[in-house]
Amino acid sequence: MHTEMWEHPATAANVATLRARGVHVIEPASGRLTGADTGPGRLPEPEEIARVALGLVAGEASSAVPGDLAGRRVVVSAGGTREPIDPVRFIGNRSSGRQGVALARAALARGAHVTLVAANLAADVLGPGAAPDEVVRVETTAQLREAVRAAASAADVVVMAAAVADFRPAGAPTTKIKKVAGHAPAPIELVENPDVLAELARDRLTPGQVVVGFAAETGDATGSVLEHGRAKARRKGADLLVVNAVGDGVGFGVGTNDVTLLDGAGEVVGQASGSKEVVADAVWDAVLKVVGPGA
Ligand code: CTP
């Protein structure tokens, strides 16, 4: 195959039709092709095909009704924002972006038009696999906020799966901070970032827009994972909050997740555990209960 063949609008439209009918299409791998060109068009590795097929047989792919998000425009933020301390250093977090990418792919498989706002995804996360309709790469919270709001201005659903830095250095110098012999390091003053999710829930950039947030929680002396989740659901004002227990090998950077879905009042409306794909479909199932069927 040639890259132009795979990327030809006619091929793209036919593949989209198949996906909307519920056919599971594995993206071609990228690399050297039969002609002089390189790019997407290679047969995926047999291991990849086997992995996807076994996942489908095991029912991992979904409880999803094919095409039940057809005609919907969705925005998913994924990854974690980075806030520069100086030109070479940043404050960041451990989010790989896997859950957000799984959400984007599940929505594509269910027929949605998907914009992925990708904040510093781990190297292998986008890899071979269905490509979102649009991918906007961002680094900082300010960039993520702008990209999400721009895409959300024409979206039915916004899912904030990105781990957004709550604080950023007050004034990032444009030159590298040097250590000075005999002097203590200068403290880094932090200022608060806007809460992108709370703003979206407040502003509702399109009528009836559904806003979904994530909460990565550990239990502590002041409350359990669920108690913290409930309080956050009420505080953020989103329609759905996906509460994710993190720590002890669950959540960040690993393949599986264990989540509880809460509505805006903090009531439990769903539960899912297993692969991030299973969690992604459970989130879209819950979203569909809020928006209702039909485009
Ligand atoms: N979020 C956001 N903007 C921020 C911080 C968080 O949009 N400045 C979003 C995240 O994308 C996620 C949700 O809010 O969907 C919850 O993020 P989390 O970090 O768990 O919540 P915080 O409000 O930061 O609360 P805390 O750190 O106190 O647990």
PDB file of C-alpha atoms and ligand atoms in Angstrom:
ATOM      1  CA  MET A   1       0.000   0.000   0.000  1.00  0.00           C
ATOM      2  CA  HIS A   2       1.024   3.628  -0.467  1.00  0.00           C
ATOM      3  CA  THR A   3       0.504   6.329   2.122  1.00  0.00           C
ATOM      4  CA  GLU A   4      -1.570   8.331  -0.394  1.00  0.00           C
ATOM      5  CA  MET A   5      -3.850   5.314  -0.699  1.00  0.00           C
ATOM      6  CA  TRP A   6      -4.523   5.099   3.050  1.00  0.00           C
ATOM      7  CA  GLU A   7      -4.852   8.864   3.393  1.00  0.00           C
ATOM      8  CA  HIS A   8      -6.998   9.313   0.279  1.00  0.00           C
ATOM      9  CA  PRO A   9     -10.315  11.011   1.185  1.00  0.00           C
ATOM     10  CA  ALA A  10     -12.263   8.136  -0.405  1.00  0.00           C
ATOM     11  CA  THR A  11     -10.453   5.547   1.733  1.00  0.00           C
ATOM     12  CA  ALA A  12     -10.874   7.721   4.852  1.00  0.00           C
ATOM     13  CA  ALA A  13     -14.629   8.055   4.195  1.00  0.00           C
ATOM     14  CA  ASN A  14     -15.037   4.312   3.618  1.00  0.00           C
ATOM     15  CA  VAL A  15     -13.106   3.449   6.783  1.00  0.00           C
ATOM     16  CA  ALA A  16     -15.238   5.946   8.747  1.00  0.00           C
ATOM     17  CA  THR A  17     -18.391   4.263   7.405  1.00  0.00           C
ATOM     18  CA  LEU A  18     -17.119   0.847   8.477  1.00  0.00           C
ATOM     19  CA  ARG A  19     -16.271   2.156  11.951  1.00  0.00           C
ATOM     20  CA  ALA A  20     -19.676   3.796  12.305  1.00  0.00           C
ATOM     21  CA  ARG A  21     -21.205   0.382  11.521  1.00  0.00           C
ATOM     22  CA  GLY A  22     -19.223  -1.129  14.365  1.00  0.00           C
ATOM     23  CA  VAL A  23     -16.452  -2.770  12.364  1.00  0.00           C
ATOM     24  CA  HIS A  24     -13.225  -2.736  14.305  1.00  0.00           C
ATOM     25  CA  VAL A  25     -10.531  -1.334  12.018  1.00  0.00           C
ATOM     26  CA  ILE A  26      -6.923  -1.675  13.134  1.00  0.00           C
ATOM     27  CA  GLU A  27      -4.846   1.254  11.915  1.00  0.00           C
ATOM     28  CA  PRO A  28      -1.999   0.332   9.572  1.00  0.00           C
ATOM     29  CA  ALA A  29       1.479   0.525  10.999  1.00  0.00           C
ATOM     30  CA  SER A  30       3.844   3.256   9.792  1.00  0.00           C
ATOM     31  CA  GLY A  31       7.148   2.683   8.081  1.00  0.00           C
ATOM     32  CA  ARG A  32       8.791   1.875   4.760  1.00  0.00           C
ATOM     33  CA  LEU A  33       6.220   0.981   2.094  1.00  0.00           C
ATOM     34  CA  THR A  34       6.453  -0.919  -1.178  1.00  0.00           C
ATOM     35  CA  GLY A  35       7.203   2.185  -3.247  1.00  0.00           C
ATOM     36  CA  ALA A  36       9.583   4.973  -2.426  1.00  0.00           C
ATOM     37  CA  ASP A  37       7.343   6.417   0.243  1.00  0.00           C
ATOM     38  CA  THR A  38       7.169   5.857   3.978  1.00  0.00           C
ATOM     39  CA  GLY A  39       4.257   6.439   6.351  1.00  0.00           C
ATOM     40  CA  PRO A  40       1.091   4.691   7.474  1.00  0.00           C
ATOM     41  CA  GLY A  41       0.206   1.774   5.178  1.00  0.00           C
ATOM     42  CA  ARG A  42       1.985  -1.285   6.542  1.00  0.00           C
ATOM     43  CA  LEU A  43       0.351  -4.419   7.878  1.00  0.00           C
ATOM     44  CA  PRO A  44       0.391  -4.049  11.664  1.00  0.00           C
ATOM     45  CA  GLU A  45       2.635  -6.437  13.575  1.00  0.00           C
ATOM     46  CA  PRO A  46       0.972  -9.857  14.086  1.00  0.00           C
ATOM     47  CA  GLU A  47       1.285  -9.324  17.873  1.00  0.00           C
ATOM     48  CA  GLU A  48      -0.726  -6.104  17.575  1.00  0.00           C
ATOM     49  CA  ILE A  49      -3.424  -7.820  15.496  1.00  0.00           C
ATOM     50  CA  ALA A  50      -3.539 -10.708  17.986  1.00  0.00           C
ATOM     51  CA  ARG A  51      -3.703  -8.322  20.952  1.00  0.00           C
ATOM     52  CA  VAL A  52      -6.617  -6.390  19.458  1.00  0.00           C
ATOM     53  CA  ALA A  53      -8.449  -9.545  18.351  1.00  0.00           C
ATOM     54  CA  LEU A  54      -8.078 -11.183  21.765  1.00  0.00           C
ATOM     55  CA  GLY A  55      -9.307  -7.991  23.407  1.00  0.00           C
ATOM     56  CA  LEU A  56     -12.385  -8.044  21.180  1.00  0.00           C
ATOM     57  CA  VAL A  57     -13.083 -11.714  21.899  1.00  0.00           C
ATOM     58  CA  ALA A  58     -12.693 -11.097  25.635  1.00  0.00           C
ATOM     59  CA  GLY A  59     -15.359  -8.418  25.321  1.00  0.00           C
ATOM     60  CA  GLU A  60     -12.842  -5.749  26.210  1.00  0.00           C
ATOM     61  CA  ALA A  61     -13.748  -3.639  23.227  1.00  0.00           C
ATOM     62  CA  SER A  62     -17.042  -2.613  24.644  1.00  0.00           C
ATOM     63  CA  SER A  63     -20.581  -2.782  25.691  1.00  0.00           C
ATOM     64  CA  ALA A  64     -20.878  -0.024  23.104  1.00  0.00           C
ATOM     65  CA  VAL A  65     -23.595   0.165  20.512  1.00  0.00           C
ATOM     66  CA  PRO A  66     -21.825   0.835  17.204  1.00  0.00           C
ATOM     67  CA  GLY A  67     -22.322   4.376  16.028  1.00  0.00           C
ATOM     68  CA  ASP A  68     -24.134   5.576  19.157  1.00  0.00           C
ATOM     69  CA  LEU A  69     -21.945   8.689  19.183  1.00  0.00           C
ATOM     70  CA  ALA A  70     -22.372   9.326  15.435  1.00  0.00           C
ATOM     71  CA  GLY A  71     -22.874  13.001  14.677  1.00  0.00           C
ATOM     72  CA  ARG A  72     -21.512  14.068  18.082  1.00  0.00           C
ATOM     73  CA  ARG A  73     -18.487  16.306  18.386  1.00  0.00           C
ATOM     74  CA  VAL A  74     -16.354  15.513  21.396  1.00  0.00           C
ATOM     75  CA  VAL A  75     -13.222  17.020  22.882  1.00  0.00           C
ATOM     76  CA  VAL A  76     -10.903  14.975  25.078  1.00  0.00           C
ATOM     77  CA  SER A  77      -7.902  16.399  26.899  1.00  0.00           C
ATOM     78  CA  ALA A  78      -5.173  13.882  27.716  1.00  0.00           C
ATOM     79  CA  GLY A  79      -1.757  13.776  29.322  1.00  0.00           C
ATOM     80  CA  GLY A  80      -0.369  16.209  31.842  1.00  0.00           C
ATOM     81  CA  THR A  81       0.502  19.886  31.627  1.00  0.00           C
ATOM     82  CA  ARG A  82       4.010  21.206  32.240  1.00  0.00           C
ATOM     83  CA  GLU A  83       4.789  24.589  33.700  1.00  0.00           C
ATOM     84  CA  PRO A  84       8.215  26.039  32.861  1.00  0.00           C
ATOM     85  CA  ILE A  85      10.500  27.023  35.701  1.00  0.00           C
ATOM     86  CA  ASP A  86      13.076  28.273  33.200  1.00  0.00           C
ATOM     87  CA  PRO A  87      13.805  27.330  29.547  1.00  0.00           C
ATOM     88  CA  VAL A  88      15.030  23.837  30.482  1.00  0.00           C
ATOM     89  CA  ARG A  89      13.028  22.849  33.582  1.00  0.00           C
ATOM     90  CA  PHE A  90       9.397  22.376  34.354  1.00  0.00           C
ATOM     91  CA  ILE A  91       6.891  21.307  36.990  1.00  0.00           C
ATOM     92  CA  GLY A  92       4.967  18.327  35.644  1.00  0.00           C
ATOM     93  CA  ASN A  93       3.177  15.159  36.629  1.00  0.00           C
ATOM     94  CA  ARG A  94       3.177  11.437  35.862  1.00  0.00           C
ATOM     95  CA  SER A  95       0.133  11.271  33.596  1.00  0.00           C
ATOM     96  CA  SER A  96       0.910   9.214  30.456  1.00  0.00           C
ATOM     97  CA  GLY A  97      -2.236  10.198  28.563  1.00  0.00           C
ATOM     98  CA  ARG A  98      -3.313   6.565  28.096  1.00  0.00           C
ATOM     99  CA  GLN A  99      -6.773   7.002  29.570  1.00  0.00           C
ATOM    100  CA  GLY A 100      -7.450  10.121  27.508  1.00  0.00           C
ATOM    101  CA  VAL A 101      -6.275   8.424  24.308  1.00  0.00           C
ATOM    102  CA  ALA A 102      -8.459   5.384  25.124  1.00  0.00           C
ATOM    103  CA  LEU A 103     -11.413   7.765  25.548  1.00  0.00           C
ATOM    104  CA  ALA A 104     -10.671   9.430  22.223  1.00  0.00           C
ATOM    105  CA  ARG A 105     -10.382   6.070  20.426  1.00  0.00           C
ATOM    106  CA  ALA A 106     -13.541   4.683  22.032  1.00  0.00           C
ATOM    107  CA  ALA A 107     -15.435   7.789  20.889  1.00  0.00           C
ATOM    108  CA  LEU A 108     -14.043   7.390  17.355  1.00  0.00           C
ATOM    109  CA  ALA A 109     -15.103   3.742  17.323  1.00  0.00           C
ATOM    110  CA  ARG A 110     -18.593   4.827  18.365  1.00  0.00           C
ATOM    111  CA  GLY A 111     -18.790   7.286  15.480  1.00  0.00           C
ATOM    112  CA  ALA A 112     -17.963  10.663  17.107  1.00  0.00           C
ATOM    113  CA  HIS A 113     -15.890  13.457  15.616  1.00  0.00           C
ATOM    114  CA  VAL A 114     -12.993  13.671  18.060  1.00  0.00           C
ATOM    115  CA  THR A 115     -10.581  16.455  18.922  1.00  0.00           C
ATOM    116  CA  LEU A 116      -7.762  15.327  21.188  1.00  0.00           C
ATOM    117  CA  VAL A 117      -5.941  18.016  23.139  1.00  0.00           C
ATOM    118  CA  ALA A 118      -2.699  16.238  23.919  1.00  0.00           C
ATOM    119  CA  ALA A 119      -0.502  17.537  26.724  1.00  0.00           C
ATOM    120  CA  ASN A 120       2.923  15.896  26.723  1.00  0.00           C
ATOM    121  CA  LEU A 121       1.783  12.335  26.040  1.00  0.00           C
ATOM    122  CA  ALA A 122       4.208   9.509  26.851  1.00  0.00           C
ATOM    123  CA  ALA A 123       6.142   8.504  23.729  1.00  0.00           C
ATOM    124  CA  ASP A 124       4.277   5.309  22.811  1.00  0.00           C
ATOM    125  CA  VAL A 125       0.745   6.371  23.694  1.00  0.00           C
ATOM    126  CA  LEU A 126      -0.578   7.557  20.336  1.00  0.00           C
ATOM    127  CA  GLY A 127       1.442   4.908  18.454  1.00  0.00           C
ATOM    128  CA  PRO A 128      -0.404   2.852  15.865  1.00  0.00           C
ATOM    129  CA  GLY A 129      -4.142   3.007  16.401  1.00  0.00           C
ATOM    130  CA  ALA A 130      -7.098   5.059  15.258  1.00  0.00           C
ATOM    131  CA  ALA A 131      -6.106   8.701  14.819  1.00  0.00           C
ATOM    132  CA  PRO A 132      -8.439  11.367  16.244  1.00  0.00           C
ATOM    133  CA  ASP A 133      -9.928  13.775  13.685  1.00  0.00           C
ATOM    134  CA  GLU A 134      -7.818  16.564  15.174  1.00  0.00           C
ATOM    135  CA  VAL A 135      -4.883  16.473  17.547  1.00  0.00           C
ATOM    136  CA  VAL A 136      -3.801  19.723  19.196  1.00  0.00           C
ATOM    137  CA  ARG A 137      -0.525  19.428  21.068  1.00  0.00           C
ATOM    138  CA  VAL A 138      -0.053  21.643  24.086  1.00  0.00           C
ATOM    139  CA  GLU A 139       2.424  21.943  26.898  1.00  0.00           C
ATOM    140  CA  THR A 140       1.220  24.357  29.574  1.00  0.00           C
ATOM    141  CA  THR A 141      -2.112  24.776  31.324  1.00  0.00           C
ATOM    142  CA  ALA A 142      -2.655  28.132  29.591  1.00  0.00           C
ATOM    143  CA  GLN A 143      -2.195  26.461  26.175  1.00  0.00           C
ATOM    144  CA  LEU A 144      -4.422  23.552  27.156  1.00  0.00           C
ATOM    145  CA  ARG A 145      -7.123  25.926  28.367  1.00  0.00           C
ATOM    146  CA  GLU A 146      -7.063  27.851  25.093  1.00  0.00           C
ATOM    147  CA  ALA A 147      -7.093  24.710  22.903  1.00  0.00           C
ATOM    148  CA  VAL A 148      -9.847  22.995  24.887  1.00  0.00           C
ATOM    149  CA  ARG A 149     -12.055  26.080  24.924  1.00  0.00           C
ATOM    150  CA  ALA A 150     -11.562  26.673  21.192  1.00  0.00           C
ATOM    151  CA  ALA A 151     -12.562  23.085  20.368  1.00  0.00           C
ATOM    152  CA  ALA A 152     -15.338  23.079  22.998  1.00  0.00           C
ATOM    153  CA  SER A 153     -17.007  26.054  21.342  1.00  0.00           C
ATOM    154  CA  ALA A 154     -18.411  23.586  18.788  1.00  0.00           C
ATOM    155  CA  ALA A 155     -18.607  20.418  20.893  1.00  0.00           C
ATOM    156  CA  ASP A 156     -21.409  18.391  22.444  1.00  0.00           C
ATOM    157  CA  VAL A 157     -19.152  16.794  25.050  1.00  0.00           C
ATOM    158  CA  VAL A 158     -15.879  17.794  26.707  1.00  0.00           C
ATOM    159  CA  VAL A 159     -13.924  15.266  28.737  1.00  0.00           C
ATOM    160  CA  MET A 160     -11.102  16.631  30.863  1.00  0.00           C
ATOM    161  CA  ALA A 161      -8.935  13.546  31.311  1.00  0.00           C
ATOM    162  CA  ALA A 162      -5.703  15.567  31.421  1.00  0.00           C
ATOM    163  CA  ALA A 163      -3.865  16.007  34.691  1.00  0.00           C
ATOM    164  CA  VAL A 164      -3.722  19.781  34.855  1.00  0.00           C
ATOM    165  CA  ALA A 165      -1.091  21.495  36.995  1.00  0.00           C
ATOM    166  CA  ASP A 166      -2.836  23.466  39.734  1.00  0.00           C
ATOM    167  CA  PHE A 167       0.068  25.910  40.074  1.00  0.00           C
ATOM    168  CA  ARG A 168       2.735  27.454  37.858  1.00  0.00           C
ATOM    169  CA  PRO A 169       5.907  29.372  38.637  1.00  0.00           C
ATOM    170  CA  ALA A 170       5.067  33.063  38.990  1.00  0.00           C
ATOM    171  CA  GLY A 171       7.536  34.365  36.451  1.00  0.00           C
ATOM    172  CA  ALA A 172       9.479  31.823  34.428  1.00  0.00           C
ATOM    173  CA  PRO A 173      12.845  33.376  33.537  1.00  0.00           C
ATOM    174  CA  THR A 174      13.858  33.242  29.871  1.00  0.00           C
ATOM    175  CA  THR A 175      17.399  32.253  30.786  1.00  0.00           C
ATOM    176  CA  LYS A 176      18.534  29.188  32.685  1.00  0.00           C
ATOM    177  CA  ILE A 177      18.645  29.497  36.476  1.00  0.00           C
ATOM    178  CA  LYS A 178      22.283  28.981  37.538  1.00  0.00           C
ATOM    179  CA  LYS A 179      23.429  27.749  40.882  1.00  0.00           C
ATOM    180  CA  VAL A 180      25.593  30.232  42.695  1.00  0.00           C
ATOM    181  CA  ALA A 181      28.310  28.759  44.889  1.00  0.00           C
ATOM    182  CA  GLY A 182      27.678  29.447  48.554  1.00  0.00           C
ATOM    183  CA  HIS A 183      24.121  30.702  48.007  1.00  0.00           C
ATOM    184  CA  ALA A 184      20.919  28.886  48.927  1.00  0.00           C
ATOM    185  CA  PRO A 185      18.622  28.187  45.960  1.00  0.00           C
ATOM    186  CA  ALA A 186      16.056  30.887  45.305  1.00  0.00           C
ATOM    187  CA  PRO A 187      12.547  29.715  46.216  1.00  0.00           C
ATOM    188  CA  ILE A 188      10.153  29.150  43.311  1.00  0.00           C
ATOM    189  CA  GLU A 189       7.067  31.251  43.823  1.00  0.00           C
ATOM    190  CA  LEU A 190       3.896  29.612  42.532  1.00  0.00           C
ATOM    191  CA  VAL A 191       0.626  31.138  41.360  1.00  0.00           C
ATOM    192  CA  GLU A 192      -2.655  29.306  40.871  1.00  0.00           C
ATOM    193  CA  ASN A 193      -3.753  28.177  37.412  1.00  0.00           C
ATOM    194  CA  PRO A 194      -7.339  28.593  36.257  1.00  0.00           C
ATOM    195  CA  ASP A 195      -9.517  25.524  36.834  1.00  0.00           C
ATOM    196  CA  VAL A 196     -10.305  24.627  33.211  1.00  0.00           C
ATOM    197  CA  LEU A 197     -12.943  22.041  34.130  1.00  0.00           C
ATOM    198  CA  ALA A 198     -14.807  24.298  36.568  1.00  0.00           C
ATOM    199  CA  GLU A 199     -14.800  27.099  33.984  1.00  0.00           C
ATOM    200  CA  LEU A 200     -16.208  24.784  31.299  1.00  0.00           C
ATOM    201  CA  ALA A 201     -18.904  23.564  33.680  1.00  0.00           C
ATOM    202  CA  ARG A 202     -19.777  27.179  34.512  1.00  0.00           C
ATOM    203  CA  ASP A 203     -19.662  28.576  30.963  1.00  0.00           C
ATOM    204  CA  ARG A 204     -21.256  25.725  28.916  1.00  0.00           C
ATOM    205  CA  LEU A 205     -19.775  26.886  25.626  1.00  0.00           C
ATOM    206  CA  THR A 206     -22.588  25.265  23.595  1.00  0.00           C
ATOM    207  CA  PRO A 207     -26.195  24.763  24.721  1.00  0.00           C
ATOM    208  CA  GLY A 208     -26.620  21.457  26.556  1.00  0.00           C
ATOM    209  CA  GLN A 209     -22.897  20.693  26.432  1.00  0.00           C
ATOM    210  CA  VAL A 210     -21.948  17.761  28.666  1.00  0.00           C
ATOM    211  CA  VAL A 211     -18.838  18.335  30.764  1.00  0.00           C
ATOM    212  CA  VAL A 212     -16.925  15.406  32.251  1.00  0.00           C
ATOM    213  CA  GLY A 213     -14.060  15.587  34.737  1.00  0.00           C
ATOM    214  CA  PHE A 214     -11.651  13.121  36.236  1.00  0.00           C
ATOM    215  CA  ALA A 215     -10.502  12.980  39.805  1.00  0.00           C
ATOM    216  CA  ALA A 216      -7.346  11.144  40.746  1.00  0.00           C
ATOM    217  CA  GLU A 217      -7.672  10.497  44.458  1.00  0.00           C
ATOM    218  CA  THR A 218      -5.959   8.716  47.280  1.00  0.00           C
ATOM    219  CA  GLY A 219      -7.761   8.314  50.564  1.00  0.00           C
ATOM    220  CA  ASP A 220      -6.244  10.194  53.498  1.00  0.00           C
ATOM    221  CA  ALA A 221      -6.993  11.174  57.089  1.00  0.00           C
ATOM    222  CA  THR A 222      -9.673  13.627  55.948  1.00  0.00           C
ATOM    223  CA  GLY A 223     -11.667  11.183  53.818  1.00  0.00           C
ATOM    224  CA  SER A 224     -11.846   8.098  51.579  1.00  0.00           C
ATOM    225  CA  VAL A 225     -11.343   8.132  47.802  1.00  0.00           C
ATOM    226  CA  LEU A 226     -15.120   8.266  47.353  1.00  0.00           C
ATOM    227  CA  GLU A 227     -15.630  11.028  49.919  1.00  0.00           C
ATOM    228  CA  HIS A 228     -13.015  13.181  48.220  1.00  0.00           C
ATOM    229  CA  GLY A 229     -14.635  12.363  44.861  1.00  0.00           C
ATOM    230  CA  ARG A 230     -18.105  13.358  46.041  1.00  0.00           C
ATOM    231  CA  ALA A 231     -16.842  16.672  47.382  1.00  0.00           C
ATOM    232  CA  LYS A 232     -15.012  17.328  44.119  1.00  0.00           C
ATOM    233  CA  ALA A 233     -18.085  16.467  42.014  1.00  0.00           C
ATOM    234  CA  ARG A 234     -20.097  19.101  43.874  1.00  0.00           C
ATOM    235  CA  ARG A 235     -17.271  21.641  43.763  1.00  0.00           C
ATOM    236  CA  LYS A 236     -16.507  21.360  40.028  1.00  0.00           C
ATOM    237  CA  GLY A 237     -20.075  21.474  38.711  1.00  0.00           C
ATOM    238  CA  ALA A 238     -19.413  18.947  35.917  1.00  0.00           C
ATOM    239  CA  ASP A 239     -22.156  16.543  34.803  1.00  0.00           C
ATOM    240  CA  LEU A 240     -19.965  13.529  35.450  1.00  0.00           C
ATOM    241  CA  LEU A 241     -16.865  12.985  37.524  1.00  0.00           C
ATOM    242  CA  VAL A 242     -14.808   9.856  36.935  1.00  0.00           C
ATOM    243  CA  VAL A 243     -13.167   9.084  40.263  1.00  0.00           C
ATOM    244  CA  ASN A 244      -9.994   7.131  39.891  1.00  0.00           C
ATOM    245  CA  ALA A 245      -8.131   5.581  42.826  1.00  0.00           C
ATOM    246  CA  VAL A 246      -4.408   6.190  42.299  1.00  0.00           C
ATOM    247  CA  GLY A 247      -1.298   4.874  43.990  1.00  0.00           C
ATOM    248  CA  ASP A 248      -0.281   1.262  44.785  1.00  0.00           C
ATOM    249  CA  GLY A 249       0.141   0.349  41.094  1.00  0.00           C
ATOM    250  CA  VAL A 250      -3.340   1.552  40.082  1.00  0.00           C
ATOM    251  CA  GLY A 251      -4.063   4.512  37.814  1.00  0.00           C
ATOM    252  CA  PHE A 252      -1.013   6.443  36.635  1.00  0.00           C
ATOM    253  CA  GLY A 253       1.183   4.934  33.925  1.00  0.00           C
ATOM    254  CA  VAL A 254      -0.350   1.440  34.110  1.00  0.00           C
ATOM    255  CA  GLY A 255      -2.777  -0.401  31.866  1.00  0.00           C
ATOM    256  CA  THR A 256      -5.700  -0.791  34.235  1.00  0.00           C
ATOM    257  CA  ASN A 257      -8.023   1.469  36.129  1.00  0.00           C
ATOM    258  CA  ASP A 258     -10.705   1.220  38.751  1.00  0.00           C
ATOM    259  CA  VAL A 259     -13.245   4.026  38.584  1.00  0.00           C
ATOM    260  CA  THR A 260     -16.519   5.185  40.071  1.00  0.00           C
ATOM    261  CA  LEU A 261     -18.714   7.546  38.043  1.00  0.00           C
ATOM    262  CA  LEU A 262     -20.468  10.305  39.975  1.00  0.00           C
ATOM    263  CA  ASP A 263     -23.045  12.800  38.815  1.00  0.00           C
ATOM    264  CA  GLY A 264     -22.831  16.513  39.641  1.00  0.00           C
ATOM    265  CA  ALA A 265     -24.507  15.928  42.990  1.00  0.00           C
ATOM    266  CA  GLY A 266     -21.941  13.308  43.945  1.00  0.00           C
ATOM    267  CA  GLU A 267     -24.292  10.333  43.505  1.00  0.00           C
ATOM    268  CA  VAL A 268     -22.811   7.102  42.108  1.00  0.00           C
ATOM    269  CA  VAL A 269     -24.098   6.527  38.559  1.00  0.00           C
ATOM    270  CA  GLY A 270     -21.673   3.865  37.372  1.00  0.00           C
ATOM    271  CA  GLN A 271     -18.612   1.783  38.092  1.00  0.00           C
ATOM    272  CA  ALA A 272     -15.954   0.211  35.892  1.00  0.00           C
ATOM    273  CA  SER A 273     -12.722  -1.623  36.310  1.00  0.00           C
ATOM    274  CA  GLY A 274     -10.341  -3.227  33.876  1.00  0.00           C
ATOM    275  CA  SER A 275      -8.447  -1.874  30.929  1.00  0.00           C
ATOM    276  CA  LYS A 276      -8.515   1.823  30.128  1.00  0.00           C
ATOM    277  CA  GLU A 277     -10.583   0.856  27.052  1.00  0.00           C
ATOM    278  CA  VAL A 278     -13.268  -0.690  29.267  1.00  0.00           C
ATOM    279  CA  VAL A 279     -13.261   2.424  31.452  1.00  0.00           C
ATOM    280  CA  ALA A 280     -13.474   4.625  28.349  1.00  0.00           C
ATOM    281  CA  ASP A 281     -16.588   2.853  27.100  1.00  0.00           C
ATOM    282  CA  ALA A 282     -18.190   3.051  30.550  1.00  0.00           C
ATOM    283  CA  VAL A 283     -17.605   6.822  30.492  1.00  0.00           C
ATOM    284  CA  TRP A 284     -19.248   7.180  27.053  1.00  0.00           C
ATOM    285  CA  ASP A 285     -22.147   4.967  28.197  1.00  0.00           C
ATOM    286  CA  ALA A 286     -22.668   7.371  31.113  1.00  0.00           C
ATOM    287  CA  VAL A 287     -22.313  10.412  28.833  1.00  0.00           C
ATOM    288  CA  LEU A 288     -25.002   9.022  26.533  1.00  0.00           C
ATOM    289  CA  LYS A 289     -27.365   8.702  29.484  1.00  0.00           C
ATOM    290  CA  VAL A 290     -26.913  12.445  30.059  1.00  0.00           C
ATOM    291  CA  VAL A 291     -27.151  13.646  26.433  1.00  0.00           C
ATOM    292  CA  GLY A 292     -29.723  11.078  25.331  1.00  0.00           C
ATOM    293  CA  PRO A 293     -29.803   9.269  21.986  1.00  0.00           C
ATOM    294  CA  GLY A 294     -29.676  10.878  18.562  1.00  0.00           C
ATOM    295  CA  ALA A 295     -27.451  13.607  17.184  1.00  0.00           C
TER     296      ALA A 295
HETATM  297  N1  CTP B   1      -8.562  20.350  36.287  1.00  0.00           N
HETATM  298  C1  CTP B   1      -8.641  21.476  35.468  1.00  0.00           C
HETATM  299  N2  CTP B   1      -7.895  22.571  35.758  1.00  0.00           N
HETATM  300  C2  CTP B   1      -7.084  22.588  36.830  1.00  0.00           C
HETATM  301  C3  CTP B   1      -6.998  21.450  37.671  1.00  0.00           C
HETATM  302  C4  CTP B   1      -7.757  20.353  37.358  1.00  0.00           C
HETATM  303  O1  CTP B   1      -9.380  21.449  34.497  1.00  0.00           O
HETATM  304  N3  CTP B   1      -6.375  23.684  37.091  1.00  0.00           N
HETATM  305  C5  CTP B   1      -9.429  19.195  35.975  1.00  0.00           C
HETATM  306  C6  CTP B   1      -8.717  17.921  35.591  1.00  0.00           C
HETATM  307  O2  CTP B   1      -8.575  17.821  34.193  1.00  0.00           O
HETATM  308  C7  CTP B   1      -9.678  16.866  36.102  1.00  0.00           C
HETATM  309  C8  CTP B   1     -10.323  17.523  37.300  1.00  0.00           C
HETATM  310  O3  CTP B   1     -10.133  18.916  37.137  1.00  0.00           O
HETATM  311  O4  CTP B   1     -10.696  16.591  35.162  1.00  0.00           O
HETATM  312  C9  CTP B   1      -9.835  17.119  38.653  1.00  0.00           C
HETATM  313  O5  CTP B   1      -8.482  17.357  38.787  1.00  0.00           O
HETATM  314  P1  CTP B   1      -7.750  17.149  40.196  1.00  0.00           P
HETATM  315  O6  CTP B   1      -6.336  17.530  40.031  1.00  0.00           O
HETATM  316  O7  CTP B   1      -8.077  15.805  40.731  1.00  0.00           O
HETATM  317  O8  CTP B   1      -8.546  18.195  41.083  1.00  0.00           O
HETATM  318  P2  CTP B   1      -8.115  19.492  41.799  1.00  0.00           P
HETATM  319  O9  CTP B   1      -9.177  20.516  41.561  1.00  0.00           O
HETATM  320  O10 CTP B   1      -6.747  19.879  41.417  1.00  0.00           O
HETATM  321  O11 CTP B   1      -8.213  19.091  43.311  1.00  0.00           O
HETATM  322  P3  CTP B   1      -7.094  18.532  44.331  1.00  0.00           P
HETATM  323  O12 CTP B   1      -5.763  18.690  43.660  1.00  0.00           O
HETATM  324  O13 CTP B   1      -7.263  19.380  45.531  1.00  0.00           O
HETATM  325  O14 CTP B   1      -7.469  17.105  44.582  1.00  0.00           O
END
